[in-house]
C-alpha cells in the first residue's frame, strides 16, 4: 500500500494517503474504447519537481503506473489533468502524453503570458484544454482575472476550459462561468454537498447551469471525495457511495451527451480512505444504468471532446 517517501527533495504532506496498490479486477466490463477522462500524474518528483507554490506534496504517481492501471482496469485511453501540485509547469503531463502513443490527451494549466508557440507545442503533445481551479484551499487566488485572457488565446485551437469549484461558490460565479465562450467541463459535478437534497436548491442551481449553457459538460466522477455515508469502494463493495448515486444519476440521465467519467487516480488529498480503483469502476453502472448511457459516458462523449481530430 505504501509507495515510500516521495523521491528527490520532496516529502509527502503529513497524513498523505498513497494510491491503492493491487486494485481488484472490476466486475463491470468497460465498453471497448473506454476513456478514463480524469486522472493525474505526479512527478516523479526527482524528475519533474513539484511547484514551489503547491498546497500539498503528493506521493509520486508516474505515467508508467497510470498506464498499468489503465490496462488493468480495461480502459483504452486517458485524459490526464494537470493538478495544482505541479502549478503551471506542465512537463510531467507533456512527458506522459508523449509516452502514451496517442492514447492520452491532456488538460494543462497555463499562465496569461503563455505564447502561441508554447500553446502549439502543448497541442502537438496532445493537450486539448486548460484547467482553472477555483477551489480556495488549492490556490492562492482564484483565477477570475486571467481566465478571459487565456481563453482568448486557446479558443482558436479548439480547446475547452475545465473548471473546478465548490457548490457553495457557484451562485457568485454563475454569470462569470456562463460567459465562457468555449466548451466548459466542470469537475466532479461542481462538488455538491450530498447531505443536501438532490431536489434541493443547491443542486438545482447546478442543473440549471447545465441546462442554460449547452456548452457545459461535467465529470460525474469522484464519489469517494463527495460521499459522507459510504460505503467505501473497498473489500469487494459493489454498491459504494450510495449517497452520491442520485446526484450523478440525475446528471447522466438529463445530460447523457455531456457527461464524462474518470477515476481521479491517484486521488490527491483524500483524508478518509483510499478507494480500490477496480471497485470504483464497479460504481459506474449505478449511475449509468443502461449500455447506451455507458457507451456515451465512457466512449462517445470523451472521444468527441478529446479525439475529434
Ligand atoms: O484531483 C482532483 O480532481 C481533486 C483535487 C486536487 C486537484 O484538483 C488539484 O490539485 O489540482 C482535490 O480536490 O484536492
mmCIF file of C-alpha atoms and ligand atoms in Angstrom:
data_model
loop_
_atom_site.group_PDB
_atom_site.id
_atom_site.type_symbol
_atom_site.label_atom_id
_atom_site.label_comp_id
_atom_site.label_asym_id
_atom_site.label_seq_id
_atom_site.Cartn_x
_atom_site.Cartn_y
_atom_site.Cartn_z
ATOM 1 C CA UNK A 1 0.000 0.000 0.000
ATOM 2 C CA UNK A 2 2.779 2.461 0.780
ATOM 3 C CA UNK A 3 4.788 3.887 -2.071
ATOM 4 C CA UNK A 4 7.531 5.258 0.104
ATOM 5 C CA UNK A 5 8.513 8.829 0.598
ATOM 6 C CA UNK A 6 8.451 10.935 -2.482
ATOM 7 C CA UNK A 7 11.822 10.817 -4.129
ATOM 8 C CA UNK A 8 14.063 13.779 -4.830
ATOM 9 C CA UNK A 9 13.945 16.596 -2.316
ATOM 10 C CA UNK A 10 10.275 16.175 -1.538
ATOM 11 C CA UNK A 11 8.488 14.772 1.433
ATOM 12 C CA UNK A 12 4.822 13.953 1.274
ATOM 13 C CA UNK A 13 2.338 16.163 3.090
ATOM 14 C CA UNK A 14 1.550 14.876 6.587
ATOM 15 C CA UNK A 15 -1.268 12.329 6.522
ATOM 16 C CA UNK A 16 -0.946 11.792 2.778
ATOM 17 C CA UNK A 17 -2.762 8.655 1.583
ATOM 18 C CA UNK A 18 -0.961 6.742 -1.164
ATOM 19 C CA UNK A 19 -2.870 5.274 -4.089
ATOM 20 C CA UNK A 20 -4.206 1.757 -3.701
ATOM 21 C CA UNK A 21 -1.746 -0.887 -4.758
ATOM 22 C CA UNK A 22 -3.110 -4.006 -6.444
ATOM 23 C CA UNK A 23 -6.657 -2.915 -7.319
ATOM 24 C CA UNK A 24 -9.165 -5.703 -7.962
ATOM 25 C CA UNK A 25 -10.301 -6.620 -11.434
ATOM 26 C CA UNK A 26 -13.601 -4.800 -11.994
ATOM 27 C CA UNK A 27 -16.729 -6.891 -12.254
ATOM 28 C CA UNK A 28 -18.208 -4.329 -14.634
ATOM 29 C CA UNK A 29 -16.728 -4.839 -18.115
ATOM 30 C CA UNK A 30 -15.963 -1.433 -19.588
ATOM 31 C CA UNK A 31 -17.154 -0.941 -23.179
ATOM 32 C CA UNK A 32 -14.471 -1.181 -25.866
ATOM 33 C CA UNK A 33 -12.615 2.099 -26.249
ATOM 34 C CA UNK A 34 -13.490 3.431 -22.775
ATOM 35 C CA UNK A 35 -11.699 6.585 -21.613
ATOM 36 C CA UNK A 36 -10.612 7.392 -18.061
ATOM 37 C CA UNK A 37 -11.314 11.100 -18.512
ATOM 38 C CA UNK A 38 -9.931 12.425 -15.231
ATOM 39 C CA UNK A 39 -6.634 11.262 -13.806
ATOM 40 C CA UNK A 40 -3.282 12.770 -12.922
ATOM 41 C CA UNK A 41 0.432 12.095 -12.977
ATOM 42 C CA UNK A 42 2.585 13.263 -10.074
ATOM 43 C CA UNK A 43 6.281 13.688 -10.755
ATOM 44 C CA UNK A 44 8.204 11.584 -10.154
ATOM 45 C CA UNK A 45 9.474 14.475 -8.059
ATOM 46 C CA UNK A 46 13.129 13.710 -8.768
ATOM 47 C CA UNK A 47 12.491 14.169 -12.480
ATOM 48 C CA UNK A 48 9.612 16.629 -12.543
ATOM 49 C CA UNK A 49 9.784 18.744 -9.381
ATOM 50 C CA UNK A 50 6.616 19.829 -7.628
ATOM 51 C CA UNK A 51 5.770 23.528 -7.914
ATOM 52 C CA UNK A 52 7.021 25.904 -5.211
ATOM 53 C CA UNK A 53 3.523 27.386 -4.816
ATOM 54 C CA UNK A 54 1.848 23.962 -4.260
ATOM 55 C CA UNK A 55 -0.558 23.430 -1.373
ATOM 56 C CA UNK A 56 0.325 19.763 -0.940
ATOM 57 C CA UNK A 57 3.147 17.379 -1.773
ATOM 58 C CA UNK A 58 1.827 14.070 -3.114
ATOM 59 C CA UNK A 59 3.417 10.672 -3.426
ATOM 60 C CA UNK A 60 4.837 10.055 -6.878
ATOM 61 C CA UNK A 61 2.467 8.590 -9.450
ATOM 62 C CA UNK A 62 4.223 8.095 -12.753
ATOM 63 C CA UNK A 63 2.980 7.752 -16.317
ATOM 64 C CA UNK A 64 4.001 4.070 -16.347
ATOM 65 C CA UNK A 65 1.981 3.442 -13.208
ATOM 66 C CA UNK A 66 -1.013 5.237 -14.719
ATOM 67 C CA UNK A 67 -0.804 3.243 -17.952
ATOM 68 C CA UNK A 68 -0.515 -0.012 -15.981
ATOM 69 C CA UNK A 69 -3.714 0.913 -14.140
ATOM 70 C CA UNK A 70 -5.411 1.778 -17.460
ATOM 71 C CA UNK A 71 -4.597 -1.667 -18.824
ATOM 72 C CA UNK A 72 -5.562 -3.462 -15.637
ATOM 73 C CA UNK A 73 -8.980 -1.783 -15.389
ATOM 74 C CA UNK A 74 -9.730 -2.207 -19.093
ATOM 75 C CA UNK A 75 -9.634 1.410 -20.220
ATOM 76 C CA UNK A 76 -8.337 2.208 -23.681
ATOM 77 C CA UNK A 77 -7.327 5.816 -23.104
ATOM 78 C CA UNK A 78 -6.715 8.519 -20.506
ATOM 79 C CA UNK A 79 -7.310 12.228 -20.137
ATOM 80 C CA UNK A 80 -4.569 13.478 -17.839
ATOM 81 C CA UNK A 81 -5.420 16.631 -15.949
ATOM 82 C CA UNK A 82 -2.811 18.999 -14.553
ATOM 83 C CA UNK A 83 -3.031 19.123 -10.757
ATOM 84 C CA UNK A 84 -2.143 22.158 -8.664
ATOM 85 C CA UNK A 85 0.907 20.460 -7.124
ATOM 86 C CA UNK A 86 2.634 20.992 -10.493
ATOM 87 C CA UNK A 87 1.352 24.565 -10.851
ATOM 88 C CA UNK A 88 1.711 25.788 -14.451
ATOM 89 C CA UNK A 89 4.722 23.548 -15.083
ATOM 90 C CA UNK A 90 3.258 21.015 -17.497
ATOM 91 C CA UNK A 91 6.440 18.966 -18.076
ATOM 92 C CA UNK A 92 5.260 15.817 -16.281
ATOM 93 C CA UNK A 93 1.949 15.979 -18.139
ATOM 94 C CA UNK A 94 3.581 16.505 -21.537
ATOM 95 C CA UNK A 95 6.055 13.693 -20.896
ATOM 96 C CA UNK A 96 3.182 11.324 -20.080
ATOM 97 C CA UNK A 97 1.249 12.370 -23.192
ATOM 98 C CA UNK A 98 4.275 11.796 -25.397
ATOM 99 C CA UNK A 99 4.773 8.334 -23.984
ATOM 100 C CA UNK A 100 1.154 7.309 -24.470
ATOM 101 C CA UNK A 101 1.277 6.550 -28.216
ATOM 102 C CA UNK A 102 -1.689 8.834 -28.778
ATOM 103 C CA UNK A 103 -3.725 7.098 -26.096
ATOM 104 C CA UNK A 104 -3.731 10.072 -23.740
ATOM 105 C CA UNK A 105 -4.872 13.653 -24.098
ATOM 106 C CA UNK A 106 -4.153 16.383 -21.599
ATOM 107 C CA UNK A 107 -5.604 19.355 -19.796
ATOM 108 C CA UNK A 108 -2.895 21.855 -18.854
ATOM 109 C CA UNK A 109 -2.616 24.821 -16.538
ATOM 110 C CA UNK A 110 -1.152 27.898 -18.192
ATOM 111 C CA UNK A 111 -0.374 31.455 -17.200
ATOM 112 C CA UNK A 112 -1.604 34.511 -19.024
ATOM 113 C CA UNK A 113 1.829 35.149 -20.578
ATOM 114 C CA UNK A 114 1.821 31.823 -22.455
ATOM 115 C CA UNK A 115 2.901 32.314 -26.060
ATOM 116 C CA UNK A 116 1.287 30.917 -29.212
ATOM 117 C CA UNK A 117 4.432 28.830 -29.782
ATOM 118 C CA UNK A 118 4.145 27.270 -26.337
ATOM 119 C CA UNK A 119 0.476 26.567 -26.933
ATOM 120 C CA UNK A 120 1.273 24.945 -30.282
ATOM 121 C CA UNK A 121 3.810 22.717 -28.540
ATOM 122 C CA UNK A 122 1.249 21.660 -25.938
ATOM 123 C CA UNK A 123 -1.267 20.987 -28.706
ATOM 124 C CA UNK A 124 1.209 18.789 -30.573
ATOM 125 C CA UNK A 125 1.770 16.797 -27.366
ATOM 126 C CA UNK A 126 -1.992 16.183 -27.044
ATOM 127 C CA UNK A 127 -3.277 18.965 -24.788
ATOM 128 C CA UNK A 128 -6.854 19.924 -25.626
ATOM 129 C CA UNK A 129 -7.915 22.062 -22.688
ATOM 130 C CA UNK A 130 -6.850 24.327 -19.846
ATOM 131 C CA UNK A 131 -7.861 23.987 -16.223
ATOM 132 C CA UNK A 132 -8.816 26.775 -13.846
ATOM 133 C CA UNK A 133 -9.007 25.832 -10.213
ATOM 134 C CA UNK A 134 -11.443 27.857 -8.094
ATOM 135 C CA UNK A 135 -11.203 25.593 -5.036
ATOM 136 C CA UNK A 136 -9.837 28.021 -2.483
ATOM 137 C CA UNK A 137 -7.825 25.504 -0.462
ATOM 138 C CA UNK A 138 -5.838 24.615 -3.628
ATOM 139 C CA UNK A 139 -4.818 28.040 -4.955
ATOM 140 C CA UNK A 140 -3.581 31.381 -3.610
ATOM 141 C CA UNK A 141 -6.139 33.313 -5.583
ATOM 142 C CA UNK A 142 -8.977 32.255 -7.807
ATOM 143 C CA UNK A 143 -8.117 32.804 -11.465
ATOM 144 C CA UNK A 144 -11.045 35.014 -12.461
ATOM 145 C CA UNK A 145 -8.780 37.754 -13.812
ATOM 146 C CA UNK A 146 -6.616 35.565 -16.049
ATOM 147 C CA UNK A 147 -9.343 33.300 -17.389
ATOM 148 C CA UNK A 148 -10.721 35.592 -20.094
ATOM 149 C CA UNK A 149 -7.263 36.455 -21.376
ATOM 150 C CA UNK A 150 -6.215 32.811 -21.566
ATOM 151 C CA UNK A 151 -9.493 31.712 -23.136
ATOM 152 C CA UNK A 152 -8.959 34.206 -25.963
ATOM 153 C CA UNK A 153 -5.619 32.523 -26.663
ATOM 154 C CA UNK A 154 -6.781 28.913 -26.529
ATOM 155 C CA UNK A 155 -10.159 29.241 -28.286
ATOM 156 C CA UNK A 156 -8.631 29.333 -31.802
ATOM 157 C CA UNK A 157 -7.061 25.934 -31.103
ATOM 158 C CA UNK A 158 -10.499 24.438 -30.449
ATOM 159 C CA UNK A 159 -9.574 23.781 -26.813
ATOM 160 C CA UNK A 160 -12.017 23.823 -23.931
ATOM 161 C CA UNK A 161 -11.902 25.047 -20.358
ATOM 162 C CA UNK A 162 -12.051 22.798 -17.292
ATOM 163 C CA UNK A 163 -13.271 24.447 -14.101
ATOM 164 C CA UNK A 164 -13.088 23.077 -10.591
ATOM 165 C CA UNK A 165 -15.145 24.748 -7.887
ATOM 166 C CA UNK A 166 -17.226 24.014 -4.797
ATOM 167 C CA UNK A 167 -21.039 24.096 -4.952
ATOM 168 C CA UNK A 168 -21.255 26.890 -2.389
ATOM 169 C CA UNK A 169 -19.302 29.175 -4.739
ATOM 170 C CA UNK A 170 -21.471 28.648 -7.820
ATOM 171 C CA UNK A 171 -24.002 31.426 -7.071
ATOM 172 C CA UNK A 172 -21.220 34.004 -7.069
ATOM 173 C CA UNK A 173 -19.500 32.586 -10.155
ATOM 174 C CA UNK A 174 -22.611 31.635 -12.159
ATOM 175 C CA UNK A 175 -22.645 34.618 -14.530
ATOM 176 C CA UNK A 176 -18.905 34.596 -14.978
ATOM 177 C CA UNK A 177 -18.862 30.902 -15.901
ATOM 178 C CA UNK A 178 -21.892 31.353 -18.163
ATOM 179 C CA UNK A 179 -19.899 33.867 -20.200
ATOM 180 C CA UNK A 180 -17.107 31.439 -21.157
ATOM 181 C CA UNK A 181 -17.390 31.081 -24.934
ATOM 182 C CA UNK A 182 -15.676 27.700 -25.397
ATOM 183 C CA UNK A 183 -16.853 24.307 -24.232
ATOM 184 C CA UNK A 184 -16.603 24.091 -20.457
ATOM 185 C CA UNK A 185 -16.108 20.939 -18.374
ATOM 186 C CA UNK A 186 -16.981 21.068 -14.681
ATOM 187 C CA UNK A 187 -15.006 18.742 -12.444
ATOM 188 C CA UNK A 188 -16.951 16.405 -10.181
ATOM 189 C CA UNK A 189 -20.429 17.934 -10.735
ATOM 190 C CA UNK A 190 -19.301 21.136 -9.044
ATOM 191 C CA UNK A 191 -18.721 19.258 -5.784
ATOM 192 C CA UNK A 192 -22.282 19.080 -4.427
ATOM 193 C CA UNK A 193 -22.884 18.690 -0.719
ATOM 194 C CA UNK A 194 -24.567 15.280 -0.923
ATOM 195 C CA UNK A 195 -26.035 15.589 2.560
ATOM 196 C CA UNK A 196 -28.430 18.062 0.951
ATOM 197 C CA UNK A 197 -31.459 17.004 -1.064
ATOM 198 C CA UNK A 198 -30.837 16.071 -4.703
ATOM 199 C CA UNK A 199 -34.022 18.069 -5.407
ATOM 200 C CA UNK A 200 -32.863 20.960 -3.239
ATOM 201 C CA UNK A 201 -31.827 24.480 -4.153
ATOM 202 C CA UNK A 202 -28.081 23.896 -4.313
ATOM 203 C CA UNK A 203 -28.083 21.073 -6.841
ATOM 204 C CA UNK A 204 -30.945 22.689 -8.766
ATOM 205 C CA UNK A 205 -28.638 25.615 -9.460
ATOM 206 C CA UNK A 206 -26.012 23.302 -10.923
ATOM 207 C CA UNK A 207 -28.615 21.562 -13.109
ATOM 208 C CA UNK A 208 -29.878 24.955 -14.237
ATOM 209 C CA UNK A 209 -26.325 25.972 -15.075
ATOM 210 C CA UNK A 210 -26.019 22.950 -17.374
ATOM 211 C CA UNK A 211 -29.486 23.423 -18.851
ATOM 212 C CA UNK A 212 -28.949 27.104 -19.649
ATOM 213 C CA UNK A 213 -25.452 26.590 -21.059
ATOM 214 C CA UNK A 214 -25.379 23.849 -23.703
ATOM 215 C CA UNK A 215 -21.591 24.248 -23.958
ATOM 216 C CA UNK A 216 -21.172 22.962 -20.379
ATOM 217 C CA UNK A 217 -20.206 19.343 -19.715
ATOM 218 C CA UNK A 218 -19.427 17.696 -16.411
ATOM 219 C CA UNK A 219 -17.497 14.808 -14.927
ATOM 220 C CA UNK A 220 -19.729 12.626 -12.792
ATOM 221 C CA UNK A 221 -16.613 11.449 -11.011
ATOM 222 C CA UNK A 222 -15.154 11.426 -7.512
ATOM 223 C CA UNK A 223 -17.889 9.823 -5.417
ATOM 224 C CA UNK A 224 -15.106 8.889 -2.979
ATOM 225 C CA UNK A 225 -14.457 12.612 -2.459
ATOM 226 C CA UNK A 226 -18.094 13.630 -2.124
ATOM 227 C CA UNK A 227 -19.556 10.752 -0.146
ATOM 228 C CA UNK A 228 -20.348 11.129 3.535
ATOM 229 C CA UNK A 229 -22.083 7.824 4.251
ATOM 230 C CA UNK A 230 -20.070 5.483 2.025
ATOM 231 C CA UNK A 231 -19.913 2.552 1.911
ATOM 232 C CA UNK A 232 -16.364 2.856 0.638
ATOM 233 C CA UNK A 233 -15.085 1.167 -2.514
ATOM 234 C CA UNK A 234 -13.095 -1.346 -0.513
ATOM 235 C CA UNK A 235 -13.368 -5.006 0.449
ATOM 236 C CA UNK A 236 -15.419 -6.064 -2.578
ATOM 237 C CA UNK A 237 -18.145 -3.449 -2.050
ATOM 238 C CA UNK A 238 -20.331 -3.419 -5.185
ATOM 239 C CA UNK A 239 -22.667 -0.624 -4.086
ATOM 240 C CA UNK A 240 -20.227 2.002 -2.940
ATOM 241 C CA UNK A 241 -21.007 5.651 -2.185
ATOM 242 C CA UNK A 242 -24.784 5.282 -2.321
ATOM 243 C CA UNK A 243 -25.330 8.880 -1.158
ATOM 244 C CA UNK A 244 -23.654 10.235 -4.327
ATOM 245 C CA UNK A 245 -25.523 7.949 -6.726
ATOM 246 C CA UNK A 246 -28.774 10.002 -7.029
ATOM 247 C CA UNK A 247 -26.792 13.143 -7.893
ATOM 248 C CA UNK A 248 -24.659 11.520 -10.569
ATOM 249 C CA UNK A 249 -27.551 9.511 -11.982
ATOM 250 C CA UNK A 250 -29.666 12.637 -12.310
ATOM 251 C CA UNK A 251 -26.950 14.359 -14.349
ATOM 252 C CA UNK A 252 -26.237 11.322 -16.556
ATOM 253 C CA UNK A 253 -29.935 10.931 -17.341
ATOM 254 C CA UNK A 254 -30.646 14.582 -18.070
ATOM 255 C CA UNK A 255 -27.419 15.317 -19.980
ATOM 256 C CA UNK A 256 -26.315 11.967 -21.461
ATOM 257 C CA UNK A 257 -24.269 13.623 -24.197
ATOM 258 C CA UNK A 258 -22.352 15.992 -21.914
ATOM 259 C CA UNK A 259 -21.013 13.730 -19.183
ATOM 260 C CA UNK A 260 -17.582 12.199 -18.652
ATOM 261 C CA UNK A 261 -16.185 9.825 -16.050
ATOM 262 C CA UNK A 262 -12.717 9.342 -14.611
ATOM 263 C CA UNK A 263 -11.019 7.501 -11.796
ATOM 264 C CA UNK A 264 -9.240 10.599 -10.395
ATOM 265 C CA UNK A 265 -6.250 8.323 -9.781
ATOM 266 C CA UNK A 266 -4.021 8.829 -7.774
ATOM 267 C CA UNK A 267 -6.735 10.572 -5.750
ATOM 268 C CA UNK A 268 -4.957 13.594 -4.298
ATOM 269 C CA UNK A 269 -5.837 14.892 -0.849
ATOM 270 C CA UNK A 270 -8.203 12.173 0.259
ATOM 271 C CA UNK A 271 -8.281 12.209 4.032
ATOM 272 C CA UNK A 272 -10.561 9.363 4.919
ATOM 273 C CA UNK A 273 -9.632 6.336 2.808
ATOM 274 C CA UNK A 274 -8.074 5.373 -0.498
ATOM 275 C CA UNK A 275 -10.502 3.553 -2.801
ATOM 276 C CA UNK A 276 -9.781 0.352 -4.688
ATOM 277 C CA UNK A 277 -9.890 1.597 -8.302
ATOM 278 C CA UNK A 278 -11.354 -1.713 -9.503
ATOM 279 C CA UNK A 279 -14.349 -1.159 -7.238
ATOM 280 C CA UNK A 280 -14.610 2.451 -8.385
ATOM 281 C CA UNK A 281 -15.162 1.115 -11.902
ATOM 282 C CA UNK A 282 -17.868 -1.097 -10.448
ATOM 283 C CA UNK A 283 -19.595 2.086 -9.225
ATOM 284 C CA UNK A 284 -20.258 3.182 -12.846
ATOM 285 C CA UNK A 285 -23.328 1.013 -13.590
ATOM 286 C CA UNK A 286 -25.055 2.517 -10.546
ATOM 287 C CA UNK A 287 -25.018 5.935 -12.229
ATOM 288 C CA UNK A 288 -25.167 4.975 -15.921
ATOM 289 C CA UNK A 289 -27.704 2.234 -15.779
ATOM 290 C CA UNK A 290 -28.035 1.139 -19.411
ATOM 291 C CA UNK A 291 -25.492 0.072 -22.040
ATOM 292 C CA UNK A 292 -26.495 3.127 -24.113
ATOM 293 C CA UNK A 293 -25.736 5.549 -21.279
ATOM 294 C CA UNK A 294 -22.476 3.722 -20.507
ATOM 295 C CA UNK A 295 -21.373 3.929 -24.133
ATOM 296 C CA UNK A 296 -21.955 7.696 -24.205
ATOM 297 C CA UNK A 297 -20.370 8.344 -20.806
ATOM 298 C CA UNK A 298 -17.277 6.225 -21.304
ATOM 299 C CA UNK A 299 -16.640 6.201 -25.053
ATOM 300 C CA UNK A 300 -18.616 8.537 -27.314
ATOM 301 C CA UNK A 301 -18.504 11.707 -25.214
ATOM 302 C CA UNK A 302 -14.801 11.719 -24.280
ATOM 303 C CA UNK A 303 -13.826 10.785 -27.823
ATOM 304 C CA UNK A 304 -15.882 13.662 -29.222
ATOM 305 C CA UNK A 305 -14.258 16.131 -26.857
ATOM 306 C CA UNK A 306 -10.666 14.880 -26.873
ATOM 307 C CA UNK A 307 -10.131 12.893 -30.069
ATOM 308 C CA UNK A 308 -12.280 14.869 -32.505
ATOM 309 C CA UNK A 309 -9.260 15.110 -34.781
HETATM 310 O O1 LIG B 1 -7.930 15.642 -8.308
HETATM 311 C C1 LIG B 1 -8.918 16.311 -8.123
HETATM 312 O O2 LIG B 1 -9.764 16.385 -9.001
HETATM 313 C C2 LIG B 1 -9.102 16.997 -6.890
HETATM 314 C C3 LIG B 1 -8.219 17.627 -6.080
HETATM 315 C C4 LIG B 1 -6.857 18.001 -6.408
HETATM 316 C C5 LIG B 1 -6.766 18.926 -7.541
HETATM 317 O O3 LIG B 1 -7.691 19.112 -8.275
HETATM 318 C C6 LIG B 1 -5.509 19.654 -7.801
HETATM 319 O O4 LIG B 1 -4.574 19.595 -7.001
HETATM 320 O O5 LIG B 1 -5.449 20.311 -8.843
HETATM 321 C C7 LIG B 1 -8.702 17.998 -4.744
HETATM 322 O O6 LIG B 1 -9.929 18.079 -4.564
HETATM 323 O O7 LIG B 1 -7.875 18.199 -3.862
#
